[in-house]
Amino acid sequence: MTTSSLPGFRDFYPADLALRSHIFHTWREVAQRYGFVEYDGPPLESLELYTKKSGAEIVGQLYGFTDQGGREVALRPEMTPTFARMVAARAGGLPKPIKWFSIPQLFRYERPQKGRLREHFQLNLDIVGETSVASDAEVVAAAIDVLRAFGLGSEDFVARYSDRQLIAAVMIEMGVPEPSLPAAFAALDKADRESKEWILDRLLEAGVENAGTRERLTGLKDLTLDELSARFSHVDVVVARVERLGLFRRQIEAAGLGEFVLLDPGLVRGLAYYTGLVFELWDREGRFRAICGGGRYDDLLESVGGPDLPALGFGMGDVVLGELLRDRGLVPHSEAALDDFVVHVSEEVLPEALRIVHQLRAAGRRVGFDYRSRAVGKQFRAADQAGAGRVIVVGPEEVAAGECVVRMMDTGDEVRLSTSDLVGGSSGRPS
RNA sequence: GUGGGCGUAGCUCAGACGGUUAGAGCGCCAGGUUGUGGCCCUGGAGGUCGCGGGUUCGAAUCCCGUCGCUCACCCCA
């Protein structure tokens, strides 16, 4: 018998669950405000669903086993395959664009560390069937507004964005061999954390033989859109993607969110399947891991056997977000568990107290009382600990008069009320 | 998979040249207080000192091993 949970798994005591619920409520509220509807799928899926997209090497990183029917199954490590599967099954009949969100619990078998456990909840929000810049801006705006809804401002976080096609075209133009692109992406992805020498070494390993090319690549992340379009005006893809990013930027600004976004040509994200816009939300100081990441994946649905539909979306986990909210003091106090606590002065009046308790509960109020008819002082202390807003004292005198004493716990004010006025009366605190 | 740090009460931690019955604060329970919470006072419960072995008259303390937690690397969905 152990009292601890498995490594990387969390117990949610009431105070912890209060924060989780707050996160879920806020996620839902903002997603729905943007017109997304909620869906869910099974937490257990066929292992093949994941190996098909990511290859066999992913098996060591997920919770997989053989079930009693001999099926190879896995706890879902991400939502996208499930999402793709569900969209594929109904795509023909669904009006476009499809705007869905979900809050799945995801699992991965890895060494736990700060901001990264073996289990977490993640808001997944996606649009399917749209290639427009407006849909790009809509998804990024939604991610930003989610954090704003928690009370975070532009001084707290920033959305970095880039474009996969743009960066790939620029890299090739700079002299990166096409087969070296993925490794070059990976090397540049570390630019913020690693030294320039480290980046140069990794680029050489990636197969970028030309020293001048390597040098130019390290400066890529600092280029502006204007510089990119000026330097590569002869490359059609670069011109087109720069124009698209400019339009994206103007739409974000029109939404009033310009202060929250920052172009970062060095941002590529590890995932191979992104085909256009990529973005990540970070705390301004970079003290935490990425809060949210996403992008456009126009080829993914078809590649996993789904319909040929463009798509984009993001994932936002509850772990890093929770750490950030704690850090900024944005965790709401868990609301009091009780509206009323009914104190009975002696065991003889317990029946009358119970009548009042249940009358109040029937009216929708959260009501507690003492099970053991302890001293009044003890009952008050219990009421205080339970966070009761008011205490209703029922004693022999009150019962005889058909009244009770109502004490507001925050102010200490007391009034005598007719028992019939307790529910719906003007002195009753709205719940 | 690799490396660092840490394991003593529910929580945060003292105690470490080896030496009576292992402590504090907070929390919990009870009493002071048989009609009024927070503050205060008193008492109580709660520990295989992560586990196993070794050295020793004697180990929370020293040695070896092991497990766990944690941070970072790898990877990142």
Coordinates of C-alpha atoms (C1' of nucleotides) in Angstrom, one line a residue:
Chain A
M1 CA 0.0 0.0 0.0
T2 CA 1.4 3.3 -1.0
T3 CA -0.2 6.7 -0.6
S4 CA 1.5 8.3 -3.6
S5 CA 0.4 8.3 -7.2
L6 CA 2.4 6.9 -10.1
P7 CA 5.4 9.0 -11.3
G8 CA 4.2 11.8 -13.6
F9 CA 0.6 11.4 -12.6
R10 CA -1.2 13.8 -10.4
D11 CA -3.7 13.6 -7.5
F12 CA -6.1 16.5 -7.6
Y13 CA -7.0 17.4 -4.1
P14 CA -9.9 19.9 -3.8
A15 CA -7.6 22.9 -4.0
D16 CA -5.8 21.4 -7.1
L17 CA -9.1 20.5 -8.7
A18 CA -10.3 24.1 -8.2
L19 CA -7.5 25.4 -10.4
R20 CA -8.1 22.6 -13.0
S21 CA -11.8 23.5 -13.1
H22 CA -11.0 27.1 -13.5
I23 CA -8.7 26.3 -16.4
F24 CA -11.3 24.1 -18.0
H25 CA -14.1 26.6 -17.6
T26 CA -12.0 29.4 -19.1
W27 CA -10.9 27.2 -22.0
R28 CA -14.5 26.3 -22.8
E29 CA -15.7 29.8 -22.4
V30 CA -13.2 31.3 -24.9
A31 CA -13.5 28.5 -27.4
Q32 CA -17.2 28.8 -27.4
R33 CA -16.9 32.6 -27.7
Y34 CA -15.0 32.0 -31.0
G35 CA -17.7 29.6 -32.2
F36 CA -16.0 26.3 -31.6
V37 CA -18.0 23.3 -30.5
E38 CA -16.8 20.6 -28.1
Y39 CA -16.1 17.0 -29.0
D40 CA -14.3 14.1 -27.4
G41 CA -13.0 10.7 -28.3
P42 CA -11.8 7.6 -26.5
P43 CA -8.7 7.8 -24.3
L44 CA -7.6 4.4 -25.6
E45 CA -6.9 4.0 -29.3
S46 CA -5.4 1.4 -31.6
L47 CA -1.6 1.7 -31.4
E48 CA -1.5 1.7 -35.2
L49 CA -3.3 5.1 -35.2
Y50 CA -0.1 6.6 -33.8
T51 CA 2.6 4.5 -35.5
K52 CA 1.0 5.3 -38.9
K53 CA 1.8 9.0 -38.5
S54 CA 4.9 9.0 -36.4
G55 CA 6.6 5.7 -37.1
A56 CA 7.5 2.8 -34.9
E57 CA 9.9 4.8 -32.7
I58 CA 7.1 6.5 -31.0
V59 CA 6.1 3.2 -29.3
G60 CA 8.7 3.6 -26.6
Q61 CA 7.2 7.0 -25.7
L62 CA 3.6 6.1 -25.1
Y63 CA 1.6 3.9 -22.8
G64 CA 0.8 0.9 -24.9
F65 CA -0.2 -2.7 -24.2
T66 CA -1.9 -5.7 -25.7
D67 CA -5.5 -6.0 -24.6
Q68 CA -7.4 -9.2 -23.7
G69 CA -8.5 -9.5 -27.3
G70 CA -5.0 -9.4 -28.6
R71 CA -5.2 -5.8 -29.9
E72 CA -2.2 -3.5 -29.7
V73 CA -3.6 -0.4 -28.0
A74 CA -2.3 2.8 -26.5
L75 CA -3.4 5.6 -24.2
R76 CA -3.7 8.6 -26.5
P77 CA -0.5 10.7 -26.5
E78 CA -2.1 13.4 -28.6
M79 CA -5.5 14.3 -29.9
T80 CA -4.8 15.0 -33.6
P81 CA -5.0 11.4 -34.8
T82 CA -8.4 10.9 -33.0
F83 CA -9.6 14.2 -34.4
A84 CA -8.5 13.2 -37.9
R85 CA -10.2 9.9 -37.6
M86 CA -13.5 11.4 -36.4
V87 CA -13.4 14.2 -39.0
A88 CA -12.6 11.6 -41.7
A89 CA -15.7 9.5 -40.8
R90 CA -18.1 12.5 -41.1
A91 CA -16.3 15.0 -43.2
G92 CA -18.6 14.6 -46.2
G93 CA -21.6 15.7 -44.3
L94 CA -20.2 18.4 -42.1
P95 CA -20.6 22.1 -43.1
K96 CA -17.2 23.8 -43.6
P97 CA -15.3 25.2 -41.9
I98 CA -15.4 22.6 -39.1
K99 CA -14.6 24.4 -35.8
W100 CA -14.1 21.9 -33.0
F101 CA -12.3 21.9 -29.7
S102 CA -11.7 19.3 -27.0
I103 CA -10.0 19.0 -23.6
P104 CA -8.5 15.5 -23.6
Q105 CA -6.3 13.9 -21.0
L106 CA -3.1 12.8 -22.8
F107 CA -0.5 10.3 -21.8
R108 CA 3.2 9.8 -22.7
Y109 CA 5.8 7.5 -21.2
E110 CA 8.7 9.8 -20.5
R111 CA 10.8 11.0 -17.6
P112 CA 8.8 13.6 -15.8
Q113 CA 10.3 17.0 -15.3
K114 CA 9.2 20.6 -14.7
G115 CA 6.2 21.4 -16.9
R116 CA 6.2 18.0 -18.4
L117 CA 4.5 15.0 -16.8
R118 CA 3.3 11.6 -18.0
E119 CA -0.3 12.9 -18.1
H120 CA -1.8 16.2 -18.8
F121 CA -4.9 17.9 -20.1
Q122 CA -4.7 19.9 -23.3
L123 CA -7.0 22.3 -25.0
N124 CA -7.1 21.2 -28.7
L125 CA -8.7 23.7 -31.0
D126 CA -8.8 23.2 -34.8
I127 CA -10.4 24.5 -38.0
V128 CA -10.8 22.2 -40.9
G129 CA -11.6 23.1 -44.5
E130 CA -10.2 26.6 -44.6
T131 CA -7.0 27.9 -46.2
S132 CA -7.7 31.6 -45.6
V133 CA -5.4 34.0 -43.8
A134 CA -8.4 34.9 -41.7
S135 CA -8.6 31.4 -40.3
D136 CA -4.9 31.6 -39.4
A137 CA -5.5 34.8 -37.6
E138 CA -8.6 33.5 -35.9
V139 CA -6.8 30.5 -34.4
V140 CA -3.9 32.6 -33.1
A141 CA -6.4 35.2 -31.8
A142 CA -8.2 32.5 -29.9
A143 CA -5.0 31.3 -28.3
I144 CA -4.1 34.8 -27.2
D145 CA -7.6 35.5 -25.9
V146 CA -7.6 32.3 -23.9
L147 CA -4.6 33.6 -21.9
R148 CA -6.1 37.1 -21.7
A149 CA -9.2 35.5 -20.1
F150 CA -7.0 34.1 -17.3
G151 CA -5.9 37.7 -16.6
L152 CA -2.6 37.6 -18.4
G153 CA -1.5 40.6 -20.5
S154 CA 1.0 41.5 -23.2
E155 CA 3.6 42.1 -20.4
D156 CA 3.2 38.4 -19.4
F157 CA 3.3 36.5 -22.7
V158 CA 3.9 36.8 -26.4
A159 CA 2.8 34.8 -29.5
R160 CA 5.8 34.1 -31.8
Y161 CA 4.9 33.2 -35.3
S162 CA 6.6 32.2 -38.5
D163 CA 5.9 30.2 -41.7
R164 CA 7.3 26.9 -42.5
Q165 CA 7.2 27.4 -46.3
L166 CA 8.9 30.7 -46.0
I167 CA 11.7 29.5 -43.9
A168 CA 12.2 26.4 -46.0
A169 CA 12.4 28.5 -49.2
V170 CA 14.8 31.0 -47.6
M171 CA 17.1 28.2 -46.3
I172 CA 17.2 26.5 -49.7
E173 CA 18.0 29.9 -51.2
M174 CA 20.8 30.3 -48.7
G175 CA 22.3 27.1 -49.8
V176 CA 20.9 24.4 -47.5
P177 CA 20.5 21.1 -49.3
E178 CA 16.9 20.0 -49.2
P179 CA 17.6 16.7 -47.3
S180 CA 19.2 18.8 -44.6
L181 CA 16.1 21.0 -43.9
P182 CA 14.6 19.0 -41.0
A183 CA 17.9 18.9 -39.2
A184 CA 18.6 22.5 -39.9
F185 CA 15.1 23.4 -38.5
A186 CA 16.0 21.5 -35.4
A187 CA 19.3 23.2 -35.0
L188 CA 17.7 26.7 -35.4
D189 CA 15.0 25.8 -33.0
K190 CA 17.6 25.9 -30.2
A191 CA 18.9 29.3 -31.2
D192 CA 17.6 30.9 -28.0
R193 CA 19.1 28.4 -25.6
E194 CA 22.4 27.4 -27.2
S195 CA 25.5 29.3 -28.2
K196 CA 26.2 30.3 -31.7
E197 CA 29.1 27.9 -31.9
W198 CA 26.8 25.0 -30.9
I199 CA 24.3 26.0 -33.6
L200 CA 27.1 26.2 -36.2
D201 CA 28.3 22.7 -35.2
R202 CA 24.8 21.2 -35.4
L203 CA 24.3 22.8 -38.9
L204 CA 27.5 21.2 -40.1
E205 CA 26.3 17.9 -38.7
A206 CA 23.0 18.5 -40.5
G207 CA 24.9 18.5 -43.8
V208 CA 25.2 22.2 -44.4
E209 CA 28.7 22.1 -45.8
N210 CA 29.1 25.8 -46.8
A211 CA 30.5 27.9 -43.9
G212 CA 29.0 31.1 -45.3
T213 CA 25.6 29.4 -45.4
R214 CA 25.9 28.3 -41.8
E215 CA 26.9 31.9 -40.8
R216 CA 23.9 33.4 -42.6
L217 CA 21.5 30.9 -41.1
T218 CA 22.3 31.9 -37.6
G219 CA 21.2 35.4 -38.5
L220 CA 17.9 34.2 -40.0
K221 CA 15.9 34.6 -36.8
D222 CA 16.6 38.4 -36.6
L223 CA 15.4 39.2 -40.1
T224 CA 12.2 41.3 -40.5
L225 CA 9.6 40.7 -43.1
D226 CA 10.8 43.7 -45.1
E227 CA 14.4 42.4 -45.1
L228 CA 13.2 39.0 -46.2
S229 CA 11.2 40.3 -49.1
A230 CA 14.0 42.6 -50.2
R231 CA 16.7 40.0 -50.0
F232 CA 14.7 37.3 -51.7
S233 CA 12.5 39.2 -54.1
H234 CA 13.5 36.9 -56.9
V235 CA 12.0 33.8 -55.1
D236 CA 8.3 33.6 -55.7
V237 CA 7.6 31.4 -52.7
V238 CA 9.3 33.9 -50.4
V239 CA 7.4 36.8 -51.8
A240 CA 4.1 35.0 -51.6
R241 CA 4.6 33.8 -48.0
V242 CA 5.9 37.2 -46.8
E243 CA 2.8 38.8 -48.3
R244 CA 0.6 36.2 -46.5
L245 CA 2.4 36.9 -43.2
G246 CA 2.0 40.6 -43.7
L247 CA -1.8 40.1 -44.2
F248 CA -1.9 37.9 -41.1
R249 CA -0.2 40.6 -39.1
R250 CA -2.6 43.3 -40.2
Q251 CA -5.6 41.1 -39.3
I252 CA -4.2 40.4 -35.9
E253 CA -3.7 44.1 -35.4
A254 CA -7.2 44.8 -36.7
A255 CA -8.4 42.5 -33.9
G256 CA -6.6 44.7 -31.4
L257 CA -4.0 42.0 -30.6
G258 CA -0.9 43.5 -32.3
E259 CA 0.9 43.9 -29.0
F260 CA 0.7 40.2 -28.4
V261 CA 2.5 38.9 -31.5
L262 CA 6.0 38.9 -32.7
L263 CA 7.5 37.5 -35.9
D264 CA 10.2 35.0 -35.2
P265 CA 11.7 33.4 -38.4
G266 CA 13.8 31.1 -36.2
L267 CA 10.6 29.4 -34.9
V268 CA 10.0 26.2 -36.8
R269 CA 8.6 23.7 -34.2
G270 CA 9.7 20.2 -34.1
L271 CA 6.7 18.6 -35.8
A272 CA 7.3 17.6 -39.4
Y273 CA 3.7 18.0 -40.5
Y274 CA 3.3 21.7 -40.4
T275 CA 2.9 23.3 -43.8
G276 CA 2.5 27.0 -43.3
L277 CA 1.9 29.2 -40.2
V278 CA 3.5 28.0 -37.1
F279 CA 3.2 29.7 -33.7
E280 CA 4.0 29.3 -30.0
L281 CA 3.0 31.2 -26.9
W282 CA 5.7 31.9 -24.4
D283 CA 5.9 33.8 -21.1
R284 CA 7.9 37.0 -21.8
E285 CA 10.9 36.1 -19.7
G286 CA 11.2 32.6 -21.2
R287 CA 11.3 31.0 -17.7
F288 CA 8.7 28.4 -18.6
R289 CA 8.3 26.0 -21.4
A290 CA 6.0 26.9 -24.3
I291 CA 2.5 27.5 -23.1
C292 CA 0.9 26.7 -26.4
G293 CA 2.0 25.6 -29.9
G294 CA 0.2 25.1 -33.2
G295 CA 0.1 25.8 -36.8
R296 CA -1.3 24.8 -40.2
Y297 CA -1.2 21.2 -41.3
D298 CA -2.9 21.1 -44.7
D299 CA -1.6 17.6 -45.7
L300 CA -1.9 15.7 -42.5
L301 CA -5.5 14.6 -42.7
E302 CA -5.1 13.0 -46.0
S303 CA -1.7 11.5 -45.0
V304 CA -3.4 9.6 -42.2
G305 CA -6.1 8.2 -44.5
G306 CA -8.6 11.0 -44.0
P307 CA -10.1 13.5 -46.4
D308 CA -8.0 15.9 -48.4
L309 CA -8.8 19.0 -46.3
P310 CA -6.7 21.8 -45.1
A311 CA -6.5 22.3 -41.3
L312 CA -4.9 24.2 -38.6
G313 CA -5.0 24.4 -34.8
F314 CA -3.2 24.4 -31.5
G315 CA -2.7 22.6 -28.3
M316 CA -2.4 24.2 -24.9
G317 CA -1.5 22.1 -21.9
D318 CA -2.7 22.6 -18.3
V319 CA 0.7 22.1 -16.7
V320 CA 2.8 25.0 -17.9
L321 CA -0.3 27.2 -17.9
G322 CA -1.0 26.3 -14.2
E323 CA 2.6 27.0 -13.3
L324 CA 2.4 30.4 -15.0
L325 CA -0.9 31.3 -13.3
R326 CA 0.5 30.4 -9.9
D327 CA 3.6 32.5 -10.6
R328 CA 1.5 35.5 -11.5
G329 CA -0.9 35.1 -8.6
L330 CA -3.8 34.5 -10.9
V331 CA -5.2 31.4 -9.2
P332 CA -8.6 32.2 -7.9
H333 CA -9.5 31.5 -4.4
S334 CA -11.6 28.4 -4.3
E335 CA -15.1 29.6 -3.5
A336 CA -16.7 28.8 -0.2
A337 CA -18.2 25.4 -0.1
L338 CA -21.2 26.4 1.9
D339 CA -23.8 29.2 1.8
D340 CA -25.3 28.4 5.1
F341 CA -24.4 26.4 8.3
V342 CA -27.3 25.7 10.6
V343 CA -26.3 25.6 14.2
H344 CA -28.6 23.7 16.6
V345 CA -28.2 24.7 20.2
S346 CA -29.3 21.4 21.7
E347 CA -30.2 17.9 20.5
E348 CA -33.9 18.6 21.2
V349 CA -34.1 21.1 18.4
L350 CA -32.2 19.0 15.8
P351 CA -35.5 18.0 14.1
E352 CA -36.4 21.6 13.6
A353 CA -32.9 22.4 12.4
L354 CA -33.1 19.6 9.9
R355 CA -36.3 21.0 8.6
I356 CA -34.6 24.3 7.9
V357 CA -31.5 22.6 6.5
H358 CA -33.5 20.7 3.9
Q359 CA -35.8 23.6 3.1
L360 CA -32.7 25.7 2.3
R361 CA -31.2 22.9 0.2
A362 CA -34.4 22.5 -1.7
A363 CA -34.1 26.2 -2.6
G364 CA -30.7 25.5 -4.1
R365 CA -28.5 26.7 -1.3
R366 CA -25.4 24.8 -0.1
V367 CA -26.1 24.0 3.5
G368 CA -24.2 22.1 6.3
F369 CA -24.9 21.3 10.0
D370 CA -23.2 19.5 12.8
Y371 CA -23.9 15.8 13.1
R372 CA -23.0 15.5 16.7
S373 CA -24.9 18.3 18.5
R374 CA -21.6 19.7 19.8
A375 CA -21.2 22.9 21.8
V376 CA -22.4 26.0 19.9
G377 CA -18.8 27.3 19.9
K378 CA -17.6 24.1 18.2
Q379 CA -20.4 24.4 15.6
F380 CA -19.4 28.0 14.8
R381 CA -15.9 26.9 14.3
A382 CA -17.0 24.1 12.0
A383 CA -19.1 26.7 10.0
D384 CA -16.1 29.0 9.8
Q385 CA -13.8 26.2 8.5
A386 CA -16.4 25.2 6.0
G387 CA -16.4 28.7 4.7
A388 CA -20.1 29.3 5.4
G389 CA -21.5 32.7 4.4
R390 CA -24.1 32.7 7.1
V391 CA -24.8 30.8 10.2
I392 CA -28.4 30.1 11.2
V393 CA -28.9 29.5 14.9
V394 CA -31.7 27.3 15.9
G395 CA -32.4 27.0 19.7
P396 CA -35.4 26.4 22.0
E397 CA -36.3 30.1 22.2
E398 CA -36.2 30.5 18.5
V399 CA -38.2 27.4 17.8
A400 CA -40.9 28.6 20.3
A401 CA -41.1 31.9 18.4
G402 CA -41.0 30.4 15.0
E403 CA -37.8 32.3 14.3
C404 CA -34.0 31.9 14.1
V405 CA -30.9 34.0 14.4
V406 CA -29.0 34.7 11.2
R407 CA -25.4 35.7 11.5
M408 CA -23.4 37.0 8.6
M409 CA -19.9 35.5 9.1
D410 CA -17.9 38.2 7.3
T411 CA -19.4 41.2 9.2
G412 CA -20.7 39.5 12.3
D413 CA -24.0 41.2 11.9
E414 CA -26.9 39.3 13.4
V415 CA -30.7 39.5 12.8
R416 CA -33.7 37.6 14.0
L417 CA -35.9 36.3 11.2
S418 CA -39.0 34.4 10.9
T419 CA -38.2 30.9 9.8
S420 CA -40.4 31.3 6.8
D421 CA -38.4 34.3 5.6
L422 CA -35.1 32.3 5.5
V423 CA -35.6 31.1 1.9
G424 CA -35.9 33.9 -0.6
G425 CA -36.0 36.5 2.1
S426 CA -34.3 39.8 1.5
S427 CA -31.6 39.0 4.0
G428 CA -30.7 35.8 2.2
R429 CA -27.3 36.0 0.4
P430 CA -27.8 35.1 -3.3
S431 CA -25.9 31.9 -4.0
Chain B
rG1 C1' 18.9 6.2 -21.8
rU2 C1' 22.7 10.1 -19.3
rG3 C1' 24.1 13.4 -15.3
rG4 C1' 23.3 16.6 -10.6
rG5 C1' 20.4 17.4 -6.0
rC6 C1' 17.3 15.4 -2.3
rG7 C1' 14.7 11.4 0.9
rU8 C1' 13.2 12.6 9.1
rA9 C1' 5.3 13.6 11.4
rG10 C1' -0.3 15.3 6.9
rC11 C1' 2.9 20.0 5.2
rU12 C1' 7.6 23.0 5.7
rC13 C1' 11.9 21.6 7.9
rA14 C1' 15.7 21.2 12.4
rG15 C1' 18.7 17.2 14.5
rA16 C1' 24.7 15.1 11.0
rC17 C1' 32.7 14.8 14.9
rG18 C1' 27.8 8.0 16.2
rG19 C1' 25.6 8.4 22.5
rU20 C1' 19.1 8.5 27.2
rU21 C1' 12.6 7.9 25.2
rA22 C1' 14.0 11.6 17.5
rG23 C1' 12.2 17.5 17.8
rA24 C1' 9.9 22.5 16.2
rG25 C1' 6.3 25.5 13.5
rC26 C1' 1.9 24.9 10.8
rG27 C1' -2.3 21.6 10.3
rC28 C1' -5.5 17.8 12.8
rC29 C1' -8.3 16.1 17.5
rA30 C1' -9.8 17.4 22.4
rG31 C1' -10.2 20.7 26.6
rG32 C1' -10.3 25.9 28.6
rU33 C1' -15.7 27.8 26.9
rU34 C1' -23.5 23.7 28.2
rG35 C1' -26.1 30.0 23.1
rU36 C1' -21.6 32.6 19.0
rG37 C1' -16.2 31.6 14.5
rG38 C1' -11.2 33.9 13.6
rC39 C1' -7.0 35.4 18.6
rC40 C1' -5.0 33.1 22.9
rC41 C1' -3.7 29.0 26.5
rU42 C1' -3.3 23.6 27.7
rG43 C1' -3.2 18.6 26.4
rG44 C1' -3.3 14.6 22.7
rA45 C1' -2.9 11.7 18.4
rG46 C1' 0.5 11.1 14.5
rG47 C1' 7.3 8.5 12.8
rU48 C1' 9.6 0.9 10.6
rC49 C1' 14.3 8.7 10.3
rG50 C1' 12.8 5.6 2.0
rC51 C1' 14.4 0.3 2.0
rG52 C1' 18.2 -3.6 2.7
rG53 C1' 22.9 -5.0 4.3
rG54 C1' 27.6 -3.7 6.8
rU55 C1' 30.9 -1.3 10.8
rU56 C1' 30.0 -0.6 16.2
rC57 C1' 28.7 -1.8 23.0
rG58 C1' 25.4 1.7 20.4
rA59 C1' 23.4 4.2 13.7
rA60 C1' 18.5 9.3 11.6
rU61 C1' 24.0 10.3 11.8
rC62 C1' 29.6 6.4 9.1
rC63 C1' 30.2 2.7 4.7
rC64 C1' 28.0 -0.3 0.5
rG65 C1' 23.8 -1.4 -2.3
rU66 C1' 19.0 -0.4 -3.7
rC67 C1' 14.4 2.2 -4.5
rG68 C1' 11.9 6.7 -4.8
rC69 C1' 11.3 12.0 -5.7
rU70 C1' 13.2 16.1 -8.2
rC71 C1' 16.0 19.2 -11.8
rA72 C1' 18.5 19.2 -16.3
rC73 C1' 20.0 16.6 -20.9
rC74 C1' 17.9 13.5 -25.0
rC75 C1' 13.0 13.9 -27.2
rC76 C1' 8.8 16.8 -27.8
rA77 C1' 2.8 15.4 -29.8

